[in-house]
Short mmCIF file of C-alpha atoms and ligand atoms in Angstrom, two decimals:
data_model
loop_
_atom_site.label_atom_id
_atom_site.label_comp_id
_atom_site.label_asym_id
_atom_site.label_seq_id
_atom_site.Cartn_x
_atom_site.Cartn_y
_atom_site.Cartn_z
CA MET A 102 7.59 12.69 23.55
CA GLU A 103 7.58 13.68 19.87
CA ASN A 104 9.46 10.80 18.34
CA GLN A 105 9.19 12.43 14.94
CA ASN A 106 11.51 15.22 16.01
CA LEU A 107 14.46 12.93 16.59
CA PHE A 108 15.68 13.12 13.01
CA GLY A 109 14.83 14.51 9.65
CA SER A 110 14.97 12.57 6.43
CA GLU A 111 15.81 13.53 2.90
CA ILE A 112 14.56 12.40 -0.50
CA ARG A 113 17.59 12.24 -2.79
CA GLN A 114 17.75 11.66 -6.50
CA ASP A 115 20.44 9.31 -7.73
CA TYR A 116 22.31 11.24 -10.44
CA ARG A 117 23.09 7.99 -12.25
CA THR A 118 19.50 6.93 -12.88
CA GLY A 119 17.10 9.66 -11.81
CA ILE A 120 15.63 7.21 -9.27
CA TYR A 121 14.81 8.56 -5.83
CA ALA A 122 15.66 7.13 -2.40
CA ILE A 123 14.64 8.27 1.05
CA MET A 124 17.50 8.66 3.48
CA THR A 125 16.23 7.90 6.97
CA PRO A 126 19.04 7.97 9.47
CA GLY A 127 17.82 6.64 12.79
CA ARG A 128 15.43 4.01 11.52
CA SER A 129 17.75 1.15 12.47
CA ASN A 130 16.18 1.11 15.94
CA ARG A 131 12.89 -0.35 14.73
CA PRO A 132 11.46 -3.20 16.80
CA LYS A 133 12.43 -6.69 15.78
CA GLU A 134 9.52 -8.33 17.55
CA LEU A 135 8.23 -10.13 14.48
CA GLU A 136 11.47 -11.93 13.72
CA GLU A 137 11.31 -13.62 17.08
CA GLU A 138 7.55 -13.88 17.32
CA THR A 139 6.20 -17.40 17.38
CA ILE A 140 2.84 -18.56 18.70
CA GLU A 141 4.48 -20.00 21.85
CA LYS A 142 6.64 -17.08 22.84
CA MET A 143 4.49 -14.20 21.60
CA ASP A 144 4.27 -11.65 24.42
CA VAL A 145 1.14 -9.70 23.53
CA SER A 146 1.41 -7.64 26.73
CA LYS A 147 4.41 -5.83 25.19
CA CYS A 148 2.66 -5.13 21.87
CA PRO A 149 2.18 -1.34 21.47
CA PHE A 150 -0.94 -1.95 19.35
CA GLU A 151 -2.91 -3.66 22.16
CA ARG A 152 -5.93 -1.90 23.68
CA GLY A 153 -4.34 -1.65 27.15
CA ASN A 154 -1.09 -0.26 25.76
CA ASP A 155 -2.45 2.98 24.31
CA TYR A 156 0.10 4.97 26.33
CA MET A 157 2.91 3.46 24.23
CA THR A 158 1.86 5.31 21.08
CA THR A 159 0.59 8.73 19.99
CA GLU A 160 -3.05 8.50 18.97
CA ILE A 161 -4.43 10.44 16.00
CA MET A 162 -7.98 9.08 15.89
CA ARG A 163 -10.03 6.07 16.93
CA TYR A 164 -13.09 4.38 15.55
CA GLY A 165 -15.55 2.70 17.93
CA ASP A 166 -15.73 2.63 21.73
CA PRO A 167 -13.83 0.66 22.85
CA TRP A 168 -11.84 1.25 19.70
CA GLN A 169 -12.13 -1.19 16.83
CA ILE A 170 -9.66 0.66 14.62
CA LYS A 171 -7.12 3.19 15.80
CA VAL A 172 -4.77 5.50 13.91
CA ILE A 173 -1.47 6.42 15.53
CA GLU A 174 1.71 8.25 14.57
CA ASN A 175 4.38 6.02 13.09
CA LYS A 176 7.23 5.90 15.59
CA TYR A 177 9.74 5.33 12.82
CA PRO A 178 8.58 7.65 10.05
CA GLU A 179 10.24 7.95 6.65
CA LEU A 180 8.82 11.46 6.26
CA THR A 181 8.03 13.94 9.02
CA GLY A 182 5.80 16.98 9.28
CA THR A 183 8.57 18.86 11.06
CA THR A 184 11.12 18.57 8.25
CA PRO A 185 11.16 21.73 6.13
CA PHE A 186 9.88 21.11 2.64
CA GLY A 187 11.98 22.36 -0.21
CA GLU A 188 13.61 21.17 -3.37
CA ALA A 189 17.22 22.01 -4.10
CA ILE A 190 19.80 21.23 -6.73
CA ASP A 191 23.45 22.14 -6.20
CA LYS A 192 25.26 24.32 -8.70
CA ASP A 193 26.58 21.41 -10.76
CA GLY A 194 23.08 20.01 -11.08
CA LEU A 195 24.19 16.77 -9.51
CA LEU A 196 22.84 16.73 -5.99
CA LYS A 197 19.08 17.04 -6.18
CA HIS A 198 17.32 16.63 -2.89
CA ILE A 199 13.96 17.30 -1.35
CA GLY A 200 13.30 17.77 2.35
CA GLY A 201 11.70 14.66 3.86
CA TYR A 202 8.50 16.51 4.70
CA GLY A 203 5.35 14.42 5.00
CA TYR A 204 3.42 12.17 7.34
CA ASN A 205 3.54 8.52 8.31
CA GLU A 206 0.60 7.08 10.18
CA VAL A 207 -0.24 3.55 11.26
CA VAL A 208 -3.77 2.19 11.16
CA ILE A 209 -4.26 -0.60 13.71
CA ASP A 210 -6.77 -2.66 11.75
CA SER A 211 -8.12 -4.57 14.75
CA PRO A 212 -7.67 -4.67 18.53
CA VAL A 213 -6.99 -8.41 18.23
CA HIS A 214 -3.30 -9.24 17.85
CA THR A 215 -3.90 -12.54 16.08
CA ASP A 216 -6.55 -11.35 13.61
CA ILE A 217 -5.76 -12.00 9.98
CA PHE A 218 -6.63 -8.93 7.92
CA GLU A 219 -8.15 -10.73 4.95
CA ALA A 220 -10.18 -13.05 7.17
CA MET A 221 -11.89 -10.13 8.91
CA PRO A 222 -15.58 -9.66 7.99
CA ALA A 223 -16.31 -7.34 5.04
CA GLU A 224 -18.29 -4.97 7.31
CA LYS A 225 -15.16 -4.43 9.44
CA LEU A 226 -13.09 -3.79 6.34
CA ILE A 227 -15.61 -1.20 5.14
CA ASP A 228 -14.97 0.61 8.45
CA TRP A 229 -11.27 0.29 7.62
CA VAL A 230 -11.83 1.94 4.20
CA ASN A 231 -13.83 4.74 5.83
CA VAL A 232 -11.04 5.37 8.35
CA LEU A 233 -8.53 5.50 5.48
CA VAL A 234 -10.67 8.02 3.61
CA ASP A 235 -11.03 10.10 6.77
CA ARG A 236 -7.26 10.29 7.17
CA GLU A 237 -6.65 10.84 3.46
CA GLU A 238 -9.03 13.79 3.40
CA THR A 239 -7.07 15.38 6.25
CA LEU A 240 -3.66 14.61 4.83
CA TYR A 241 -4.47 15.72 1.27
CA GLY A 242 -5.63 18.99 2.85
CA ARG A 243 -2.22 19.71 4.36
CA ARG A 244 0.25 22.05 2.75
CA TYR A 245 2.52 20.59 0.04
CA ILE A 246 1.00 17.10 0.23
CA ARG A 247 0.63 15.72 -3.29
CA TYR A 248 0.09 11.99 -2.80
CA VAL A 249 -1.26 9.90 0.04
CA GLN A 250 -0.12 6.29 -0.20
CA VAL A 251 -1.94 3.49 1.64
CA PHE A 252 -0.06 0.23 1.99
CA ARG A 253 0.33 -2.96 3.97
CA ASN A 254 3.48 -4.89 4.75
CA TYR A 255 2.73 -8.39 5.95
CA GLY A 256 5.31 -10.86 7.25
CA VAL A 257 9.01 -10.43 7.98
CA ILE A 258 10.18 -10.42 4.33
CA GLY A 259 7.27 -8.11 3.60
CA GLY A 260 9.00 -5.53 5.77
CA ALA A 261 6.57 -5.57 8.71
CA SER A 262 8.15 -5.09 12.11
CA LEU A 263 5.10 -5.95 14.24
CA GLY A 264 2.78 -8.95 13.95
CA HIS A 265 -0.40 -7.14 15.03
CA PRO A 266 -2.51 -6.39 11.91
CA HIS A 267 -1.84 -2.87 10.67
CA THR A 268 -1.91 -0.72 7.58
CA GLN A 269 0.26 2.31 6.86
CA ILE A 270 -0.45 5.71 5.41
CA MET A 271 2.30 7.87 3.98
CA ALA A 272 1.67 11.41 2.78
CA TRP A 273 4.24 12.51 0.19
CA PRO A 274 5.25 16.05 -0.85
CA VAL A 275 6.10 14.85 -4.37
CA ILE A 276 4.76 12.33 -6.85
CA ILE A 277 7.75 10.17 -7.74
CA GLY A 278 8.56 6.54 -8.45
CA LEU A 279 6.09 4.02 -9.81
CA ILE A 280 2.92 6.04 -9.38
CA LYS A 281 4.50 8.90 -11.34
CA LYS A 282 5.41 6.45 -14.09
CA GLU A 283 1.90 4.95 -14.12
CA SER A 284 0.34 8.38 -14.30
CA GLU A 285 2.52 9.31 -17.29
CA VAL A 286 1.95 6.00 -19.08
CA SER A 287 -1.83 6.11 -18.72
CA LYS A 288 -1.89 9.77 -19.82
CA ARG A 289 0.05 8.86 -22.95
CA TYR A 290 -2.20 5.85 -23.60
CA ASN A 291 -5.24 8.08 -23.39
CA GLU A 292 -3.71 10.60 -25.82
CA ASN A 293 -2.83 7.90 -28.34
CA HIS A 294 -5.94 5.72 -28.06
CA GLY A 295 -8.61 8.04 -26.72
CA THR A 296 -9.55 5.66 -23.92
CA CYS A 297 -8.56 4.94 -20.35
CA LEU A 298 -5.84 2.27 -20.13
CA TYR A 299 -7.41 0.53 -17.13
CA GLU A 300 -10.79 0.26 -18.82
CA LYS A 301 -9.10 -1.13 -21.93
CA ILE A 302 -7.36 -3.71 -19.74
CA TYR A 303 -10.70 -5.03 -18.52
CA GLU A 304 -11.93 -5.38 -22.09
CA THR A 305 -8.80 -7.06 -23.45
CA GLU A 306 -7.16 -9.01 -20.64
CA ARG A 307 -9.76 -11.77 -20.25
CA ALA A 308 -7.24 -14.62 -19.89
CA ARG A 309 -5.66 -13.01 -16.89
CA ILE A 310 -8.78 -11.98 -14.99
CA LEU A 311 -8.72 -13.65 -11.55
CA THR A 312 -12.21 -12.81 -10.38
CA GLU A 313 -14.73 -9.98 -10.55
CA ASN A 314 -17.89 -8.63 -8.97
CA ASN A 315 -20.33 -5.85 -9.85
CA SER A 316 -17.92 -2.95 -9.61
CA PHE A 317 -14.38 -4.40 -9.39
CA PHE A 318 -12.15 -6.86 -11.20
CA ALA A 319 -8.89 -8.49 -10.16
CA ILE A 320 -6.25 -9.32 -12.71
CA ALA A 321 -2.73 -10.71 -13.05
CA PRO A 322 -1.30 -8.04 -15.39
CA PHE A 323 0.39 -9.31 -18.60
CA GLY A 324 3.84 -7.91 -17.78
CA SER A 325 3.81 -8.27 -13.98
CA ARG A 326 7.20 -7.83 -12.35
CA ILE A 327 6.42 -9.89 -9.26
CA THR A 328 5.59 -13.61 -9.20
CA ALA A 329 1.80 -13.98 -8.65
CA GLU A 330 1.34 -10.21 -8.71
CA SER A 331 -2.22 -8.98 -9.03
CA MET A 332 -4.17 -5.77 -9.27
CA ILE A 333 -7.67 -4.85 -8.15
CA VAL A 334 -9.40 -2.22 -10.29
CA PRO A 335 -12.79 -0.48 -10.15
CA LYS A 336 -14.80 -0.94 -13.37
CA ARG A 337 -15.95 2.67 -13.14
CA HIS A 338 -13.39 5.42 -13.70
CA VAL A 339 -12.46 6.51 -10.17
CA ASN A 340 -9.19 8.25 -9.25
CA TYR A 341 -9.59 8.33 -5.48
CA VAL A 342 -10.85 5.83 -2.89
CA GLY A 343 -12.92 8.58 -1.28
CA ASP A 344 -15.04 8.73 -4.45
CA LEU A 345 -16.21 5.11 -4.18
CA SER A 346 -19.90 4.67 -3.35
CA ASP A 347 -20.99 2.53 -0.39
CA SER A 348 -21.77 -0.45 -2.60
CA GLU A 349 -18.44 -0.02 -4.40
CA LYS A 350 -16.63 -0.02 -1.05
CA LEU A 351 -18.28 -3.35 -0.23
CA ASP A 352 -17.24 -4.76 -3.61
CA PHE A 353 -13.73 -3.39 -3.06
CA VAL A 354 -13.14 -5.07 0.30
CA SER A 355 -14.89 -8.26 -0.83
CA ILE A 356 -12.63 -8.73 -3.84
CA LEU A 357 -9.56 -7.79 -1.77
CA LYS A 358 -10.50 -10.50 0.73
CA THR A 359 -11.05 -13.02 -2.08
CA VAL A 360 -7.68 -12.36 -3.71
CA LEU A 361 -5.68 -12.42 -0.46
CA LEU A 362 -7.48 -15.48 0.91
CA THR A 363 -7.10 -17.39 -2.36
CA ASN A 364 -3.39 -16.51 -2.48
CA ARG A 365 -3.16 -17.82 1.07
CA LYS A 366 -4.86 -21.03 -0.05
CA ILE A 367 -2.40 -21.47 -2.91
CA TYR A 368 0.86 -20.29 -1.31
CA GLY A 369 0.20 -20.63 2.42
CA ASN A 370 0.85 -17.92 4.99
CA GLN A 371 3.21 -15.96 2.73
CA ALA A 372 4.51 -12.47 3.28
CA TYR A 373 3.01 -9.90 0.94
CA ASN A 374 2.74 -6.18 0.32
CA PHE A 375 -0.06 -4.22 -1.19
CA THR A 376 -0.31 -0.58 -2.10
CA ILE A 377 -3.18 1.55 -3.32
CA HIS A 378 -2.33 3.73 -6.31
CA GLU A 379 -4.69 6.70 -6.39
CA LEU A 380 -4.24 10.39 -7.10
CA LYS A 381 -6.91 12.58 -5.60
CA ASP A 382 -5.96 15.61 -7.68
CA GLU A 383 -5.59 13.81 -11.01
CA PRO A 384 -9.06 12.95 -12.35
CA ASP A 385 -7.49 11.17 -15.37
CA PHE A 386 -5.82 8.60 -13.12
CA HIS A 387 -7.64 5.28 -12.65
CA MET A 388 -7.13 4.06 -9.07
CA HIS A 389 -6.16 0.46 -8.33
CA LEU A 390 -4.63 -1.69 -5.63
CA GLU A 391 -1.51 -3.72 -6.39
CA ILE A 392 -0.67 -6.92 -4.49
CA TYR A 393 2.86 -8.31 -4.39
CA PRO A 394 3.21 -11.78 -2.85
CA ARG A 395 6.79 -12.23 -1.63
CA LEU A 396 7.52 -15.63 -3.10
CA SER A 397 11.04 -14.81 -4.18
CA THR A 398 13.82 -12.49 -3.09
CA LEU A 399 15.47 -9.75 -5.08
CA GLY A 400 18.71 -10.68 -6.83
CA ALA A 401 21.29 -8.98 -9.02
CA ILE A 402 19.00 -8.85 -12.06
CA GLU A 403 16.35 -6.98 -10.09
CA LEU A 404 18.76 -4.77 -8.13
CA GLY A 405 21.37 -4.32 -10.84
CA GLU A 406 19.07 -3.80 -13.80
CA SER A 407 15.69 -2.99 -12.26
CA VAL A 408 14.37 -5.86 -14.38
CA PHE A 409 12.32 -8.35 -12.42
CA VAL A 410 12.25 -12.10 -12.87
CA ASN A 411 8.72 -13.49 -12.65
CA MET A 412 8.70 -17.25 -12.04
CA ILE A 413 5.07 -17.92 -13.03
CA LEU A 414 3.34 -16.69 -16.18
CA PRO A 415 0.55 -14.34 -15.08
CA GLU A 416 -1.95 -16.37 -17.15
CA THR A 417 -0.81 -19.57 -15.39
CA TYR A 418 -1.21 -17.93 -12.01
CA ALA A 419 -4.67 -16.69 -13.10
CA GLU A 420 -5.68 -20.22 -14.08
CA GLU A 421 -4.40 -21.67 -10.81
CA PHE A 422 -6.14 -18.89 -8.92
CA ARG A 423 -9.51 -19.58 -10.56
CA THR A 424 -9.19 -23.32 -9.97
CA SER A 425 -8.39 -22.75 -6.32
CA LEU A 426 -11.17 -20.20 -5.94
CA ASN A 427 -13.72 -22.61 -7.39
CA ALA A 428 -12.52 -25.63 -5.38
CA SER A 429 -15.08 -26.38 -2.69
CA ASP A 430 -12.85 -26.91 0.37
ZN1 LIG B 676 -0.82 -6.79 19.50
ZN1 LIG B 677 -10.48 4.78 -16.23
#
């Protein structure tokens, strides 16, 4: 019954680079529904995220009656609450590893299998934000949890294994990887320039602004790794989604809708990922949401050197974005 108990995972540091990887033996059994899913042969009755199929998953919470949004345990978690947490380095200092302790939850964004996340009304997406905050509050309150990551994988190349609209929440026992890097870089920027990096970006990066509203702006960052990458940033200094006001939440989901729908207009029904970078316990951090359209695949330059090849200048993408946004169709 407790799928999470089937295996433990381990966060290992690669001694060659210092980069971390999560070892998740057992995840190869994930469903492959999406790869085969087409409009004609989609068998919704087998989808574990359908309202009638609640018995197929382990519920954590629901919103609405009948539910409009539901949070369940991830059947194929990268981190599990039952794995002992602990950091260890062997005597040669080579094999550094951390127990894969943490939590993976899935937010079913809508009861409707064919709903498109970004086309859902803003009011529904505000409910979605409130559900996220509800879960984040709980997860941040658990022992050893340092970072709660909210992300979406959309489309087969985006890494999604089910077509039904869903978001994921992952609670980490360590702050590693890109968010760690961003936290360090913005701290250093603040020390050297006496101002918040993300607020400076808004002032300086005018050519690459995609769109903005009262409390948020969207931008194609100057040195983006990913083709047509963008970032959504609150104008006010906020480090945690839970600190957004009601009107800021509306601005947040509205601009998210605008960016995703405009990307869809330009590139069609492309796979994408997005992730929210926020650190509840680091007031200096400026939260933002990063969107990665999956227009190209990773090759030897990306994998071998960790240097990404971006096929469109961010300013060109920004220009195309604004043109498309302003077109009346
Ligand atoms: Zn479904
Ligand atoms: Zn700031």
